[in-house]
């Protein structure tokens, strides 16, 4: 019972804030092992951040969500285009339902977020829109593969990602899609392909979330079918809690993450790590050697939260949902953008 509770707790959004707050309180008392903390500087840092927000966005209210959609909003040099909105407009002009448009964008964003690990400084993606690197390049490359139907098993609809196509995805398909060569190396390309195959397995194993109302042999599981699941979670018409979306992400996509990550009682926890500050009795130089006691573990769930932020925008803007309690999400640690 206790272990089951600890696993559930450490995979929750609540734990992200509470465990980080515990580390912060240790910092206030000067009890960190590797850093000093000067609390008097916080106001100056906050003022500096606010000045950057005002410079770049005008006000906090005008800061766009930190989601994958931003990778498809191009600047003036590329014509100030919104590639996602352009696709949605084209689909709607062909009588594709608004619900199916939302499903398609969710399919794209899930694949695009999961393959967005560090690309390395030597890789770039050359497109008709220009040359892109790092997360922007990975995003555009994922979009082009999505347009070509690389992630779809449907003979009539290339604009989807489904379990059947993802399970059959080859390393070479991804190398071709990312334009990988000896002269243009991409870090971990094969690992990305395996991650997408793992996504295919997660979709197959998660009919509750990804089966949809029409899932069958001709309609294999898709990330976008989470809309159908969420429609059954509504407390009021088209109103769900962020906890409902988080359940889909943290439990539905759990089989995607490598089993070698932090585990508790045999259950992989994802982006959860031992922290020596919360286990002061352990005098060890390497946190990886700490015993995995639940009270000494700190969750971040960075990629899962970025995926949630990305999906949230689609679920509200295209799916038509109202989402409550979004303040339970947090900022993302160590993010350059």
Short mmCIF file of C-alpha atoms in Angstrom, two decimals:
data_model
loop_
_atom_site.label_atom_id
_atom_site.label_comp_id
_atom_site.label_asym_id
_atom_site.label_seq_id
_atom_site.Cartn_x
_atom_site.Cartn_y
_atom_site.Cartn_z
CA UNK A 1 0.00 0.00 0.00
CA UNK A 2 2.77 2.44 0.99
CA UNK A 3 4.86 1.68 -2.11
CA UNK A 4 1.84 2.09 -4.38
CA UNK A 5 1.10 5.44 -2.78
CA UNK A 6 4.73 6.59 -3.17
CA UNK A 7 4.82 5.69 -6.85
CA UNK A 8 1.57 7.53 -7.50
CA UNK A 9 2.73 10.53 -5.51
CA UNK A 10 6.13 10.82 -7.22
CA UNK A 11 4.47 10.76 -10.64
CA UNK A 12 2.12 13.61 -9.68
CA UNK A 13 2.33 17.33 -10.42
CA UNK A 14 1.87 17.96 -6.71
CA UNK A 15 5.14 16.19 -5.94
CA UNK A 16 7.10 18.36 -8.39
CA UNK A 17 6.29 21.49 -6.40
CA UNK A 18 6.42 19.95 -2.93
CA UNK A 19 9.77 18.20 -3.32
CA UNK A 20 11.37 21.25 -4.95
CA UNK A 21 9.99 23.36 -2.11
CA UNK A 22 11.74 21.05 0.36
CA UNK A 23 15.05 21.57 -1.46
CA UNK A 24 14.41 25.33 -1.48
CA UNK A 25 13.89 25.31 2.28
CA UNK A 26 17.21 23.53 2.71
CA UNK A 27 18.78 26.24 0.55
CA UNK A 28 17.32 28.94 2.81
CA UNK A 29 19.01 27.27 5.77
CA UNK A 30 22.36 27.00 3.95
CA UNK A 31 22.13 23.21 3.80
CA UNK A 32 22.84 22.59 0.10
CA UNK A 33 25.81 20.37 -0.68
CA UNK A 34 26.98 22.02 -3.90
CA UNK A 35 25.58 25.57 -4.08
CA UNK A 36 25.29 28.72 -2.03
CA UNK A 37 22.00 30.65 -2.00
CA UNK A 38 21.62 34.41 -1.53
CA UNK A 39 17.90 35.06 -1.08
CA UNK A 40 18.42 38.82 -1.17
CA UNK A 41 19.09 38.59 -4.94
CA UNK A 42 15.68 37.11 -5.82
CA UNK A 43 13.94 40.48 -6.26
CA UNK A 44 16.66 41.68 -8.64
CA UNK A 45 16.46 38.47 -10.67
CA UNK A 46 12.66 38.76 -10.86
CA UNK A 47 12.93 42.40 -12.01
CA UNK A 48 15.43 41.39 -14.69
CA UNK A 49 13.16 38.60 -15.98
CA UNK A 50 10.19 40.98 -16.04
CA UNK A 51 12.23 43.49 -18.03
CA UNK A 52 12.96 40.83 -20.65
CA UNK A 53 9.27 39.86 -20.80
CA UNK A 54 8.26 43.49 -21.34
CA UNK A 55 10.97 43.94 -23.96
CA UNK A 56 10.02 40.85 -25.96
CA UNK A 57 6.30 40.36 -25.33
CA UNK A 58 4.95 43.62 -23.94
CA UNK A 59 3.39 42.08 -20.85
CA UNK A 60 3.16 38.77 -19.01
CA UNK A 61 -0.36 38.30 -20.37
CA UNK A 62 1.03 38.33 -23.92
CA UNK A 63 3.64 35.60 -23.40
CA UNK A 64 2.54 32.63 -25.53
CA UNK A 65 2.39 29.13 -24.02
CA UNK A 66 5.68 27.26 -23.94
CA UNK A 67 4.56 24.47 -26.25
CA UNK A 68 5.58 22.76 -29.47
CA UNK A 69 3.31 25.05 -31.46
CA UNK A 70 5.97 27.80 -31.09
CA UNK A 71 8.37 25.76 -33.25
CA UNK A 72 5.91 26.13 -36.11
CA UNK A 73 5.40 29.89 -35.75
CA UNK A 74 8.04 31.35 -38.04
CA UNK A 75 9.59 34.77 -37.74
CA UNK A 76 9.65 37.61 -40.25
CA UNK A 77 12.60 36.10 -42.10
CA UNK A 78 10.39 33.11 -43.03
CA UNK A 79 7.28 35.18 -43.71
CA UNK A 80 5.80 35.28 -40.18
CA UNK A 81 3.83 32.09 -40.84
CA UNK A 82 1.97 29.72 -38.50
CA UNK A 83 2.45 26.35 -40.17
CA UNK A 84 0.02 24.52 -37.88
CA UNK A 85 -2.78 27.00 -38.48
CA UNK A 86 -2.13 26.81 -42.23
CA UNK A 87 -2.59 23.03 -42.15
CA UNK A 88 -5.76 23.29 -40.06
CA UNK A 89 -7.22 25.81 -42.52
CA UNK A 90 -6.43 23.49 -45.44
CA UNK A 91 -7.99 20.49 -43.69
CA UNK A 92 -11.12 22.42 -42.77
CA UNK A 93 -11.43 23.54 -46.41
CA UNK A 94 -11.54 19.82 -47.31
CA UNK A 95 -14.37 19.24 -44.82
CA UNK A 96 -12.22 17.60 -42.15
CA UNK A 97 -14.01 18.03 -38.83
CA UNK A 98 -12.63 20.35 -36.18
CA UNK A 99 -12.31 17.35 -33.85
CA UNK A 100 -10.22 15.42 -36.38
CA UNK A 101 -8.05 18.49 -37.00
CA UNK A 102 -7.31 18.60 -33.27
CA UNK A 103 -6.50 14.88 -33.30
CA UNK A 104 -4.05 15.37 -36.16
CA UNK A 105 -2.19 18.20 -34.44
CA UNK A 106 -1.99 16.15 -31.23
CA UNK A 107 -0.53 13.27 -33.26
CA UNK A 108 2.10 15.62 -34.68
CA UNK A 109 2.96 17.26 -31.37
CA UNK A 110 3.37 13.98 -29.47
CA UNK A 111 5.80 12.61 -32.05
CA UNK A 112 7.59 15.94 -32.39
CA UNK A 113 8.07 16.42 -28.64
CA UNK A 114 9.29 12.87 -28.01
CA UNK A 115 12.06 13.10 -30.61
CA UNK A 116 13.20 16.51 -29.39
CA UNK A 117 16.36 15.57 -27.51
CA UNK A 118 19.65 17.42 -28.06
CA UNK A 119 20.58 17.31 -31.75
CA UNK A 120 24.21 18.30 -31.33
CA UNK A 121 25.96 21.32 -32.83
CA UNK A 122 26.92 19.64 -36.12
CA UNK A 123 23.41 18.76 -37.32
CA UNK A 124 21.06 20.94 -39.34
CA UNK A 125 17.88 20.52 -41.36
CA UNK A 126 17.62 22.13 -44.79
CA UNK A 127 14.09 23.06 -45.82
CA UNK A 128 12.43 25.24 -48.42
CA UNK A 129 11.87 27.71 -45.57
CA UNK A 130 15.55 27.88 -44.66
CA UNK A 131 18.15 26.05 -42.62
CA UNK A 132 17.19 25.08 -39.08
CA UNK A 133 19.17 23.67 -36.17
CA UNK A 134 18.49 22.13 -32.75
CA UNK A 135 14.87 22.05 -31.53
CA UNK A 136 13.60 24.21 -34.40
CA UNK A 137 15.19 21.88 -36.96
CA UNK A 138 13.85 18.77 -35.23
CA UNK A 139 10.38 20.31 -35.20
CA UNK A 140 10.40 21.16 -38.92
CA UNK A 141 11.83 17.73 -39.79
CA UNK A 142 9.05 16.04 -37.78
CA UNK A 143 6.43 18.15 -39.59
CA UNK A 144 7.78 17.19 -43.03
CA UNK A 145 7.79 13.49 -42.10
CA UNK A 146 4.25 13.87 -40.79
CA UNK A 147 3.16 15.49 -44.08
CA UNK A 148 4.68 12.60 -46.05
CA UNK A 149 2.83 10.01 -43.95
CA UNK A 150 5.94 8.47 -42.37
CA UNK A 151 4.03 7.98 -39.08
CA UNK A 152 0.73 6.89 -40.68
CA UNK A 153 -0.44 3.45 -41.80
CA UNK A 154 -3.52 4.89 -43.52
CA UNK A 155 -3.48 4.74 -47.33
CA UNK A 156 -5.81 7.75 -47.48
CA UNK A 157 -4.65 10.00 -44.62
CA UNK A 158 -0.94 10.78 -44.25
CA UNK A 159 -1.70 13.32 -41.51
CA UNK A 160 -1.74 11.02 -38.52
CA UNK A 161 0.56 9.05 -36.25
CA UNK A 162 -0.67 5.59 -35.33
CA UNK A 163 0.52 2.51 -33.51
CA UNK A 164 0.85 0.33 -36.60
CA UNK A 165 3.14 2.72 -38.49
CA UNK A 166 5.22 3.63 -35.43
CA UNK A 167 5.84 -0.02 -34.53
CA UNK A 168 7.10 -0.61 -38.08
CA UNK A 169 9.27 2.52 -38.21
CA UNK A 170 12.86 1.76 -39.22
CA UNK A 171 16.06 3.51 -38.21
CA UNK A 172 16.67 4.31 -41.88
CA UNK A 173 13.31 6.05 -42.26
CA UNK A 174 14.24 8.38 -39.43
CA UNK A 175 17.77 8.94 -40.77
CA UNK A 176 16.27 9.88 -44.13
CA UNK A 177 13.68 12.10 -42.51
CA UNK A 178 16.31 13.96 -40.51
CA UNK A 179 18.70 14.18 -43.49
CA UNK A 180 21.38 12.36 -41.47
CA UNK A 181 24.70 11.61 -43.15
CA UNK A 182 28.37 11.41 -42.23
CA UNK A 183 28.58 15.12 -42.99
CA UNK A 184 25.36 15.89 -41.08
CA UNK A 185 25.37 13.71 -37.94
CA UNK A 186 22.44 13.73 -35.52
CA UNK A 187 23.07 12.61 -31.96
CA UNK A 188 21.11 9.53 -30.93
CA UNK A 189 19.19 9.04 -34.18
CA UNK A 190 18.67 5.31 -33.57
CA UNK A 191 17.55 6.03 -30.01
CA UNK A 192 14.90 8.39 -31.37
CA UNK A 193 13.63 5.68 -33.70
CA UNK A 194 13.39 3.24 -30.81
CA UNK A 195 11.57 5.87 -28.75
CA UNK A 196 8.93 6.19 -31.48
CA UNK A 197 8.58 2.41 -31.67
CA UNK A 198 8.08 2.49 -27.89
CA UNK A 199 5.38 5.10 -28.48
CA UNK A 200 3.71 2.64 -30.84
CA UNK A 201 3.77 0.00 -28.09
CA UNK A 202 2.35 2.50 -25.57
CA UNK A 203 -0.51 3.31 -27.94
CA UNK A 204 -1.22 -0.37 -28.47
CA UNK A 205 -1.18 -1.00 -24.72
CA UNK A 206 -3.35 2.02 -23.85
CA UNK A 207 -6.75 1.54 -25.48
CA UNK A 208 -8.37 3.40 -22.57
CA UNK A 209 -6.61 6.60 -23.61
CA UNK A 210 -5.72 6.07 -27.25
CA UNK A 211 -8.26 3.59 -28.64
CA UNK A 212 -10.87 6.17 -29.47
CA UNK A 213 -14.51 5.48 -30.15
CA UNK A 214 -13.73 4.15 -33.60
CA UNK A 215 -10.51 2.21 -32.89
CA UNK A 216 -10.38 -1.07 -34.80
CA UNK A 217 -8.15 -2.79 -37.33
CA UNK A 218 -8.82 -0.04 -39.86
CA UNK A 219 -8.38 2.71 -37.24
CA UNK A 220 -5.31 1.85 -35.12
CA UNK A 221 -4.58 3.67 -31.87
CA UNK A 222 -3.44 7.28 -32.14
CA UNK A 223 -2.32 9.92 -29.61
CA UNK A 224 -5.09 12.17 -30.92
CA UNK A 225 -7.74 9.74 -29.70
CA UNK A 226 -7.04 11.09 -26.21
CA UNK A 227 -9.67 13.69 -27.10
CA UNK A 228 -12.27 10.94 -27.06
CA UNK A 229 -11.08 9.83 -23.62
CA UNK A 230 -11.13 13.40 -22.29
CA UNK A 231 -14.67 13.89 -23.55
CA UNK A 232 -15.70 11.25 -21.03
CA UNK A 233 -13.94 13.04 -18.15
CA UNK A 234 -15.96 16.23 -18.29
CA UNK A 235 -17.35 17.60 -15.04
CA UNK A 236 -19.26 20.21 -17.04
CA UNK A 237 -19.76 20.32 -20.81
CA UNK A 238 -16.33 20.33 -22.53
CA UNK A 239 -14.58 21.06 -19.23
CA UNK A 240 -11.76 18.91 -17.85
CA UNK A 241 -9.07 19.25 -15.19
CA UNK A 242 -5.38 19.40 -15.97
CA UNK A 243 -5.18 16.26 -13.84
CA UNK A 244 -7.12 14.37 -16.53
CA UNK A 245 -4.62 15.40 -19.21
CA UNK A 246 -1.70 14.66 -16.88
CA UNK A 247 -3.02 11.13 -16.31
CA UNK A 248 -2.96 10.49 -20.06
CA UNK A 249 0.61 11.79 -20.35
CA UNK A 250 2.19 10.29 -17.23
CA UNK A 251 0.38 6.92 -17.30
CA UNK A 252 -0.60 6.49 -20.94
CA UNK A 253 2.90 7.25 -22.22
CA UNK A 254 4.74 5.50 -19.35
CA UNK A 255 5.89 2.58 -21.58
CA UNK A 256 7.78 5.08 -23.75
CA UNK A 257 10.45 5.86 -21.17
CA UNK A 258 13.59 3.70 -20.85
CA UNK A 259 13.27 1.08 -18.09
CA UNK A 260 16.76 1.97 -16.86
CA UNK A 261 15.59 5.22 -15.31
CA UNK A 262 14.78 5.61 -11.62
CA UNK A 263 12.49 2.84 -10.39
CA UNK A 264 10.63 2.29 -7.16
CA UNK A 265 9.42 -1.22 -6.38
CA UNK A 266 10.02 -2.18 -9.99
CA UNK A 267 7.98 0.71 -11.42
CA UNK A 268 9.84 3.20 -13.69
CA UNK A 269 9.14 6.71 -12.43
CA UNK A 270 10.37 8.71 -15.41
CA UNK A 271 12.14 12.01 -14.72
CA UNK A 272 12.60 11.41 -10.97
CA UNK A 273 16.02 11.48 -9.33
CA UNK A 274 17.69 10.87 -5.94
CA UNK A 275 18.74 14.11 -4.23
CA UNK A 276 21.46 14.08 -1.57
CA UNK A 277 20.04 17.25 0.00
CA UNK A 278 16.95 15.30 1.04
CA UNK A 279 19.04 12.37 2.29
CA UNK A 280 21.65 14.14 4.46
CA UNK A 281 22.59 10.99 6.32
CA UNK A 282 24.06 9.55 3.12
CA UNK A 283 27.61 10.88 2.81
CA UNK A 284 28.24 9.87 -0.80
CA UNK A 285 29.88 11.93 -3.57
CA UNK A 286 27.65 10.57 -6.32
CA UNK A 287 23.85 10.94 -6.15
CA UNK A 288 23.45 7.87 -8.36
CA UNK A 289 24.77 5.78 -5.46
CA UNK A 290 22.11 6.96 -3.03
CA UNK A 291 19.59 4.40 -1.81
CA UNK A 292 16.24 4.90 -3.52
CA UNK A 293 14.22 5.97 -0.52
CA UNK A 294 10.95 7.66 -1.54
CA UNK A 295 11.59 10.65 0.74
CA UNK A 296 14.91 11.35 -1.02
CA UNK A 297 13.52 11.45 -4.58
CA UNK A 298 12.78 14.67 -6.48
CA UNK A 299 10.56 14.61 -9.60
CA UNK A 300 10.78 17.12 -12.46
CA UNK A 301 8.87 15.36 -15.29
CA UNK A 302 10.31 17.95 -17.65
CA UNK A 303 9.52 16.33 -20.98
CA UNK A 304 6.11 15.14 -19.77
CA UNK A 305 5.27 18.67 -18.65
CA UNK A 306 6.46 20.17 -21.94
CA UNK A 307 4.28 17.65 -23.75
CA UNK A 308 1.37 18.60 -21.47
CA UNK A 309 1.88 22.32 -22.15
CA UNK A 310 1.99 21.52 -25.87
CA UNK A 311 -1.18 19.40 -25.79
CA UNK A 312 -2.99 21.91 -23.59
CA UNK A 313 -2.86 24.55 -26.30
CA UNK A 314 -4.34 22.17 -28.88
CA UNK A 315 -7.00 20.80 -26.54
CA UNK A 316 -8.21 24.32 -25.76
CA UNK A 317 -7.71 26.09 -29.08
CA UNK A 318 -8.73 23.33 -31.49
CA UNK A 319 -10.53 20.82 -29.28
CA UNK A 320 -12.79 23.41 -27.70
CA UNK A 321 -12.21 22.29 -24.11
CA UNK A 322 -11.96 24.45 -21.02
CA UNK A 323 -9.14 23.15 -18.83
CA UNK A 324 -9.17 23.85 -15.09
CA UNK A 325 -6.32 23.94 -12.54
CA UNK A 326 -3.56 24.61 -15.07
CA UNK A 327 -1.65 26.42 -12.30
CA UNK A 328 -0.59 22.95 -11.10
CA UNK A 329 1.87 22.76 -14.00
CA UNK A 330 5.31 24.27 -13.39
CA UNK A 331 8.03 25.95 -15.37
CA UNK A 332 10.52 23.59 -16.97
CA UNK A 333 13.99 23.20 -15.42
CA UNK A 334 17.12 23.86 -17.50
CA UNK A 335 15.30 24.92 -20.65
CA UNK A 336 17.22 27.22 -22.99
CA UNK A 337 14.05 28.56 -24.65
#
